[in-house]
Short mmCIF file of C-alpha atoms and ligand atoms in Angstrom, two decimals:
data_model
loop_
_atom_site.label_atom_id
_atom_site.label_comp_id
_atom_site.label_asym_id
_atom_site.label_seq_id
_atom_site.Cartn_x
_atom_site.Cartn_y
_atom_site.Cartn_z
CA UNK A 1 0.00 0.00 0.00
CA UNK A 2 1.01 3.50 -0.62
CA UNK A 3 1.11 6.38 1.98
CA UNK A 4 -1.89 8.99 1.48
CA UNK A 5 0.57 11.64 1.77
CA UNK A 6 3.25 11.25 -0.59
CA UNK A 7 2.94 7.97 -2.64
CA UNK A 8 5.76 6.35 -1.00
CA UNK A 9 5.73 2.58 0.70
CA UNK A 10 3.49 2.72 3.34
CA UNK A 11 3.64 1.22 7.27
CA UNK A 12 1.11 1.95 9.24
CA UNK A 13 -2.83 2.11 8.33
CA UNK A 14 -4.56 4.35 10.92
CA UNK A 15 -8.57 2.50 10.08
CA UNK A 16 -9.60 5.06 12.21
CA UNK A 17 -9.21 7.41 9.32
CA UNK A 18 -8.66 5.38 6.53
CA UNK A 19 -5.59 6.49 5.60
CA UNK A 20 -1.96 4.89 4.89
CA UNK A 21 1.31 6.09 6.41
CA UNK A 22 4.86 5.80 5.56
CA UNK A 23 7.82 6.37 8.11
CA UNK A 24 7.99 9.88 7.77
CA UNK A 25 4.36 11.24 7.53
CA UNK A 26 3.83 8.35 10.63
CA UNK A 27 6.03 10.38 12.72
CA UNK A 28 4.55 13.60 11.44
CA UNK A 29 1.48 12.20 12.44
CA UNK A 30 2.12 11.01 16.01
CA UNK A 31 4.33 13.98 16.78
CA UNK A 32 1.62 16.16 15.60
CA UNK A 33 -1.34 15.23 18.03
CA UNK A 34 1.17 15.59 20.41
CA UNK A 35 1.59 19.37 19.24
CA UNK A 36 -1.33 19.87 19.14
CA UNK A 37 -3.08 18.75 22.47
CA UNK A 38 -0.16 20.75 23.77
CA UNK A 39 -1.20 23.52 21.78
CA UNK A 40 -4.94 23.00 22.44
CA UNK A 41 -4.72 22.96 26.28
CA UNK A 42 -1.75 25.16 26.39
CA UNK A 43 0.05 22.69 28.62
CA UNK A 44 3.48 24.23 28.02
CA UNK A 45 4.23 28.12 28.01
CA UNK A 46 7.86 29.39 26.39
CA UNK A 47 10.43 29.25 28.85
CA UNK A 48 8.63 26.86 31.09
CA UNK A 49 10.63 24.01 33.09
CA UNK A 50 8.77 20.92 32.12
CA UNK A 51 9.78 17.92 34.23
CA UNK A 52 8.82 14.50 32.35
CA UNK A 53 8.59 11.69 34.55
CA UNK A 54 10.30 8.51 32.79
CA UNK A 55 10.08 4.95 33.66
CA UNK A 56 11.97 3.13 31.52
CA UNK A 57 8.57 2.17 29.90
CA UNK A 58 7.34 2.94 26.06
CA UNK A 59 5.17 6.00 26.55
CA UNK A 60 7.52 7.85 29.20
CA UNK A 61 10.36 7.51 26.73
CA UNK A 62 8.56 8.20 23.80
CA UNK A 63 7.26 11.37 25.56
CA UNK A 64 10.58 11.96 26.46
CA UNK A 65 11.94 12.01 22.73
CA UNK A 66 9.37 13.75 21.77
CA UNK A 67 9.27 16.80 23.99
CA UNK A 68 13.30 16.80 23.27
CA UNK A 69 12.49 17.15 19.42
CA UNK A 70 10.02 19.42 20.36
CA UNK A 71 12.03 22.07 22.43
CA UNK A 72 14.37 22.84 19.33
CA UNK A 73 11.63 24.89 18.04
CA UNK A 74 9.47 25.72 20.78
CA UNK A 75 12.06 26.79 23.61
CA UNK A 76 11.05 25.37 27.12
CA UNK A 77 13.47 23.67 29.48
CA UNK A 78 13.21 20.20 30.19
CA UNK A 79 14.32 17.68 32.99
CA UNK A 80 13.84 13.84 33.75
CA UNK A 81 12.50 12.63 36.39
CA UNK A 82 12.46 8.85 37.29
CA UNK A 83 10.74 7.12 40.41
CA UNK A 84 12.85 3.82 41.68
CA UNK A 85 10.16 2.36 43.73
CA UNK A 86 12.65 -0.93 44.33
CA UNK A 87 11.00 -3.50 42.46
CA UNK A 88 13.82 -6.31 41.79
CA UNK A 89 14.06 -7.62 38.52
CA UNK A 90 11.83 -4.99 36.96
CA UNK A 91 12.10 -1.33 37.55
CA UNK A 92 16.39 -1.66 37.87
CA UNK A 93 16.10 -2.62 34.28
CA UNK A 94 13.46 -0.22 33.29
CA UNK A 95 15.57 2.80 35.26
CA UNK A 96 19.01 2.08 33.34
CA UNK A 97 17.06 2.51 29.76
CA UNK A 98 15.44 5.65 31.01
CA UNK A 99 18.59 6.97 32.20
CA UNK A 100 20.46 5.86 28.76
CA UNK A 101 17.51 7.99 26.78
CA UNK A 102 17.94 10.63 28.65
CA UNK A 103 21.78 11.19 28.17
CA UNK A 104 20.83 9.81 24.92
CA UNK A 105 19.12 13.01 24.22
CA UNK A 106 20.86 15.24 26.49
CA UNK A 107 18.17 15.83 29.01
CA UNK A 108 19.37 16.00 32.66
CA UNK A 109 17.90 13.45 34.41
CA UNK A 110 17.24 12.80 38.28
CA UNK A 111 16.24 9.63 39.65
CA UNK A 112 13.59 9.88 43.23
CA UNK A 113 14.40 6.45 44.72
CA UNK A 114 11.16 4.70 47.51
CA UNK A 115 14.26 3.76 49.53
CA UNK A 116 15.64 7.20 49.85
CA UNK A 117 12.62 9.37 50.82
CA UNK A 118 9.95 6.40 51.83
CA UNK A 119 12.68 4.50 53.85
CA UNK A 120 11.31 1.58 52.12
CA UNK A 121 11.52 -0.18 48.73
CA UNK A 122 8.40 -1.85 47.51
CA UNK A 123 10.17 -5.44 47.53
CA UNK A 124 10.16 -4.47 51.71
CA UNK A 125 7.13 -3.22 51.94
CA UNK A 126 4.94 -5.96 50.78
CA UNK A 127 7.38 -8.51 52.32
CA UNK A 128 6.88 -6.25 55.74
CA UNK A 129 3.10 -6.07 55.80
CA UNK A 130 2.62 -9.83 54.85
CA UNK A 131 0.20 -11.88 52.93
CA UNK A 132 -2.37 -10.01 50.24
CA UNK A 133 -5.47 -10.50 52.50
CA UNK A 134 -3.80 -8.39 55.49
CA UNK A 135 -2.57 -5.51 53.68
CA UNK A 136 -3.99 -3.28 50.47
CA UNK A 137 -2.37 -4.54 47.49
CA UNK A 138 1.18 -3.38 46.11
CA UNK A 139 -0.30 -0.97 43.72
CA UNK A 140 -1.66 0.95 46.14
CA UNK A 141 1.09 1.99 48.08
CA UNK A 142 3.39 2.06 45.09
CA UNK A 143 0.96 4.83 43.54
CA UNK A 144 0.31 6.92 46.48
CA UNK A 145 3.77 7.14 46.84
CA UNK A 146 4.62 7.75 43.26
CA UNK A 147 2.57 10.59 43.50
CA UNK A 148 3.82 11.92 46.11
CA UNK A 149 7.68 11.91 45.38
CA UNK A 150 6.76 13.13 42.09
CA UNK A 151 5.28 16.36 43.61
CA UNK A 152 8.66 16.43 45.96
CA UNK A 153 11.01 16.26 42.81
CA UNK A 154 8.98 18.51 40.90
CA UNK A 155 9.05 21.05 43.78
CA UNK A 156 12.72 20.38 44.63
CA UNK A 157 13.84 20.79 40.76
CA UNK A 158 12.40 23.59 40.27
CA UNK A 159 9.50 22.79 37.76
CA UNK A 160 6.72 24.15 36.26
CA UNK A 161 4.22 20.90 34.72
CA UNK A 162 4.90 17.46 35.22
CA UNK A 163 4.44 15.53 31.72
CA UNK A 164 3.02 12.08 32.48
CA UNK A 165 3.11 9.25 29.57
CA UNK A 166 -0.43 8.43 29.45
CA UNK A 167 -1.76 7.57 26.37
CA UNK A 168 -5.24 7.58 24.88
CA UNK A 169 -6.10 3.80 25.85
CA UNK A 170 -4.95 4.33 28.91
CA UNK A 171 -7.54 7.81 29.13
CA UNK A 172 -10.22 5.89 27.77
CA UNK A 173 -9.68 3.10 29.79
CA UNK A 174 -9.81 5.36 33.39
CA UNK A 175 -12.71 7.31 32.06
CA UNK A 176 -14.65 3.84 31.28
CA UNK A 177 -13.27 2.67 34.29
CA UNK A 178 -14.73 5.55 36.61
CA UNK A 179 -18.01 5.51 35.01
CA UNK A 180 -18.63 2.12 35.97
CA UNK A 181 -17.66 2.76 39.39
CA UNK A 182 -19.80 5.74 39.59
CA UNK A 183 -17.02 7.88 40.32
CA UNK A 184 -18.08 11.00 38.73
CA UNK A 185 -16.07 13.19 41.06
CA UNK A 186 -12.73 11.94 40.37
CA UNK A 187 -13.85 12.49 36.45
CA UNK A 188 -14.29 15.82 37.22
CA UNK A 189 -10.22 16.19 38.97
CA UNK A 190 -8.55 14.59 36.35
CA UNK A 191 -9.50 15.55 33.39
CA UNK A 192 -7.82 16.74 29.94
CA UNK A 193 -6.20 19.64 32.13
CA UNK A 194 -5.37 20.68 35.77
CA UNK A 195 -6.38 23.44 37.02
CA UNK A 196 -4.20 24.83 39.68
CA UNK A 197 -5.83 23.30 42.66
CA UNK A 198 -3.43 23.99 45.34
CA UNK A 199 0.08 26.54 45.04
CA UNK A 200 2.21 23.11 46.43
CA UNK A 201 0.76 20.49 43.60
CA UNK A 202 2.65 20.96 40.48
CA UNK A 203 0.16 20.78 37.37
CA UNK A 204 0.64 17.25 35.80
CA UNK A 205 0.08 17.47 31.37
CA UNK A 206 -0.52 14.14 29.43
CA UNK A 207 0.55 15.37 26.02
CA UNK A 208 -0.05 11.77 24.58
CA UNK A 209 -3.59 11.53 25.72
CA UNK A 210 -4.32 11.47 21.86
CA UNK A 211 -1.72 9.14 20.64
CA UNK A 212 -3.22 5.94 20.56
CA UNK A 213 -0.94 2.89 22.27
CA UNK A 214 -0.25 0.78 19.38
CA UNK A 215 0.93 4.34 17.31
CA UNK A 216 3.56 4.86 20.62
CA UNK A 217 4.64 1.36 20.38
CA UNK A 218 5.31 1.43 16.52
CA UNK A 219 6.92 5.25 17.03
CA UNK A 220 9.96 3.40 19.01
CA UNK A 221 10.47 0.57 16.96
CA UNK A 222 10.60 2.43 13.53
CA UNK A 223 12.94 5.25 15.42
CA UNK A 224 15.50 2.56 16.81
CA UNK A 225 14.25 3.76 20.49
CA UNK A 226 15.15 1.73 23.89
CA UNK A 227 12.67 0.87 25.79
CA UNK A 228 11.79 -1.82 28.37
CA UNK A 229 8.32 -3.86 27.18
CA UNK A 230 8.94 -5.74 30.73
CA UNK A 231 5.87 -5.82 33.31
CA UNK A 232 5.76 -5.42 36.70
CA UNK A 233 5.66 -8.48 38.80
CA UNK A 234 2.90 -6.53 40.91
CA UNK A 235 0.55 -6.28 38.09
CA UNK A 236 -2.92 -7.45 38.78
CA UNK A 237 -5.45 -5.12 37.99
CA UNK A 238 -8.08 -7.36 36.30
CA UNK A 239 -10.61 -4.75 36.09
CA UNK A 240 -8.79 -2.36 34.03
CA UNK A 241 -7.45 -5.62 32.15
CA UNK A 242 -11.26 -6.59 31.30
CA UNK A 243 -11.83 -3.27 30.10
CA UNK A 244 -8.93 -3.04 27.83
CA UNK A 245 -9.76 -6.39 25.86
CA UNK A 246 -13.52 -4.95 25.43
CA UNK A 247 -12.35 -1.52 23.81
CA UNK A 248 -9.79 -2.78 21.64
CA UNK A 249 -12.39 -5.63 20.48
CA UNK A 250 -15.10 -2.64 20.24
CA UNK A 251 -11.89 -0.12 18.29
CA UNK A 252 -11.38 -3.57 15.84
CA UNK A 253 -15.80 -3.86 14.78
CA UNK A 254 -15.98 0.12 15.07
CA UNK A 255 -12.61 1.82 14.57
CA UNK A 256 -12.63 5.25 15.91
CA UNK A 257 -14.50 4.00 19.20
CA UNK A 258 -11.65 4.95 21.09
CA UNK A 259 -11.28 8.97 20.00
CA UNK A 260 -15.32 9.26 20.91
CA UNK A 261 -15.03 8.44 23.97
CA UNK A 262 -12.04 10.60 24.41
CA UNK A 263 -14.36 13.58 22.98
CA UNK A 264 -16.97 12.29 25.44
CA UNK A 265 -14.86 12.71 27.99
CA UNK A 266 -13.48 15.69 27.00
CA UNK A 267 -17.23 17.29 26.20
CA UNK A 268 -18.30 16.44 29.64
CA UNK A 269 -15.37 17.38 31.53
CA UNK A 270 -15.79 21.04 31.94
CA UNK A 271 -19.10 20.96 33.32
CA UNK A 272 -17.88 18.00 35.86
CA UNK A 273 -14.88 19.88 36.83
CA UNK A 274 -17.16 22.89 37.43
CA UNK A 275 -18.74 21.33 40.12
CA UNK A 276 -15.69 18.55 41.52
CA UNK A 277 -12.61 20.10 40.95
CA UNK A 278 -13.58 23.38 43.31
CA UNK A 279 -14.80 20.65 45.88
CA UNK A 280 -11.31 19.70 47.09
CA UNK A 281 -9.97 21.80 50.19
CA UNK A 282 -6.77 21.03 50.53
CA UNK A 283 -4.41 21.42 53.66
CA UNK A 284 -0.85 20.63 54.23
CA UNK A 285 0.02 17.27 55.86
CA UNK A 286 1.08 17.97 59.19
CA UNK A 287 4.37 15.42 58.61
CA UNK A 288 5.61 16.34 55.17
CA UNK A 289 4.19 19.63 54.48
CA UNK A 290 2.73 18.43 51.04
CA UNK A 291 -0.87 19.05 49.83
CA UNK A 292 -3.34 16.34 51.76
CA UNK A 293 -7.60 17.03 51.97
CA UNK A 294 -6.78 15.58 55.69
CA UNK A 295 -4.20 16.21 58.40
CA UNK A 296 -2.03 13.97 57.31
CA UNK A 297 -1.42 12.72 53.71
CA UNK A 298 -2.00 9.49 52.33
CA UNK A 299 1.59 8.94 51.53
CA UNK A 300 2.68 9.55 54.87
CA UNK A 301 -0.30 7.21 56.69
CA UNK A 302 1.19 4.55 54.51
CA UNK A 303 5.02 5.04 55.84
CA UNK A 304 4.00 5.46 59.08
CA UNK A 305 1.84 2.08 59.24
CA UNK A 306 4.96 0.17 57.59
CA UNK A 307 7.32 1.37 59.99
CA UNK A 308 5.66 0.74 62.29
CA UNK A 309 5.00 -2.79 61.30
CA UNK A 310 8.63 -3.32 60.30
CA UNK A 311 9.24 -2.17 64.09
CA UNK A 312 7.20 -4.63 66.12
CA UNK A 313 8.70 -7.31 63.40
CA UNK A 314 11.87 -6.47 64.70
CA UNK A 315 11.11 -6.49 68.24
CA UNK A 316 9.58 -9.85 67.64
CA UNK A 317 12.44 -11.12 66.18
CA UNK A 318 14.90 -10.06 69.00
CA UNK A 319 12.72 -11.38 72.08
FE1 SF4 B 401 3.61 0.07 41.04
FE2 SF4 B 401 1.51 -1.52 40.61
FE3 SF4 B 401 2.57 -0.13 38.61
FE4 SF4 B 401 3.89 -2.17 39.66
S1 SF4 B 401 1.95 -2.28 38.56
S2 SF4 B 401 4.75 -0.18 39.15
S3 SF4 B 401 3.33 -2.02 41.81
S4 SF4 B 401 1.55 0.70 40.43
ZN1 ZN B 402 2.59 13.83 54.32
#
């Protein structure tokens, strides 16, 4: 097949347009929506410091290369940021090809490590608090804390937005997900934008929100770019997993499903974040100082139950 642009070989068939692609209008294309919802939301102002937080994983470094490209022409600074939440076997890989893309590309990077500012890795956190049925599941710790060290880094280096990786499955697939949980209110917080909610929470963009998966995947194998395909050992969310399989068998019978519900979403979203996203008073934890609706943040409840945990395991251990 030939590309619609130009005529030459073509490589990609987008069938939610009908149209052909060949290596250079492909990255056109994908770099483009990327522009573009940048543009549209005006996630980015000139001279901004934008800190990307990198995994190791395909849509962090894809974002990555892309924003690099990006600042040639449209000057903003931009920083790495990389959370080692101490997952053996998985996220030591995953750091070393972030860190390689970043020098790679000449972006200074900075790497937030669980074991550092948590005192814990994950690894001893779930091996701490025991068997599954006596403690909420790895992923929950591992994102409340995520979050939170984020904010820290972004805060200690200086920057403006925090870009996250998230693609448009993986918008659709929270948006789906939230509906069918009746969770209206949290549709209303996280939304296509942030508004500034509270001075100490740096504004998180998702510039790929309209770059479907399978595009970001097929953007790093045609460009030669590292990254780590590996998945975490912790993974069990069959919910979202469900959900997934039943919009990419729904994007297969009726393609273009996927960008509807993203205009759905994004249709809907001002008038929810009218009423949620003024809803949340926030204070500052009384521990860390970052922004909590409580007394004390989530993040911090967390290390405080582990240590202590890890304490009276230790005191056990020495009677
Ligand atoms: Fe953390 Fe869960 Fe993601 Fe693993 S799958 S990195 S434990 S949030
Ligand atoms: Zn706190």
């Amino acid at each position: 097949m030939k590309c619609s642009k130009c005529g030459r070989e073509a490589i990609y068939f987008a069938r939610y347009e009908g149209r052909y692609y060949c290596h250079k209008h492909f990255n056109e294309l994908v770099e483009g929506k990327v522009k573009r919802t940048i543009r549209k939301y005006r996630m980015i102002k000139r001279g901004e410091k934008v800190g990307v937080a990198v995994s190791g994983g395909k849509d962090s470094v894809v974002l990555m290369h892309i924003l690099a490209k990006l600042r040639k022409k449209f000057p903003f600074e931009l920083v790495a940021i990389t959370i080692d939440e101490g997952i053996k076997g998985y996220r030591d890989k995953s750091v070393e090809v972030a860190r390689k893309n970043a020098e790679l590309l000449g972006v200074e990077h900075h790497i937030y490590r669980f074991k550092d500012f948590i005192g814990f890795t994950l690894d001893e956190t779930v091996e701490i608090m025991g068997p599954r049925e006596e403690r909420v599941g790895a992923c929950s710790y591992c994102g409340v804390w995520r979050r939170w060290l984020l904010n820290k880094a972004a805060e200690e280096l200086g920057v403006d937005k925090l870009a996250l990786g998230l693609n448009l499955d993986d918008e659709v697939q929270v948006f789906l997900m939230n509906l069918m949980r009746g969770d209206v209110a949290r549709l209303g917080r996280t939304g296509p934008y942030y508004e500034v909610i509270h001075e100490g929470l740096v504004p998180r963009i998702k510039p790929l929100r309209e770059v479907p998966e399978k595009e970001i995947v097929l953007y790093a194998v045609l460009n030669n770019i590292e990254v780590d395909l590996s998945e975490c050992p912790y993974a069990t969310e069959a919910f979202r997993a469900e959900i997934r399989d039943w919009l990419n068998e729904m994007e297969e019978k009726h393609p273009g499903t996927k960008y509807q519900l993203l205009r759905s979403y994004d249709k809907i979203f001002p008038l929810l974040a009218k009423t949620y996203a003024k809803e949340v008073k926030l204070n500052r934890c009384k521990i860390c100082g970052q922004p909590t609706s409580g007394e004390i943040c989530k993040a911090c409840q967390f290390r405080l139950q582990v240590k202590e945990k890890s304490e009276n395991l230790k005191f056990s251990l020495t009677k």
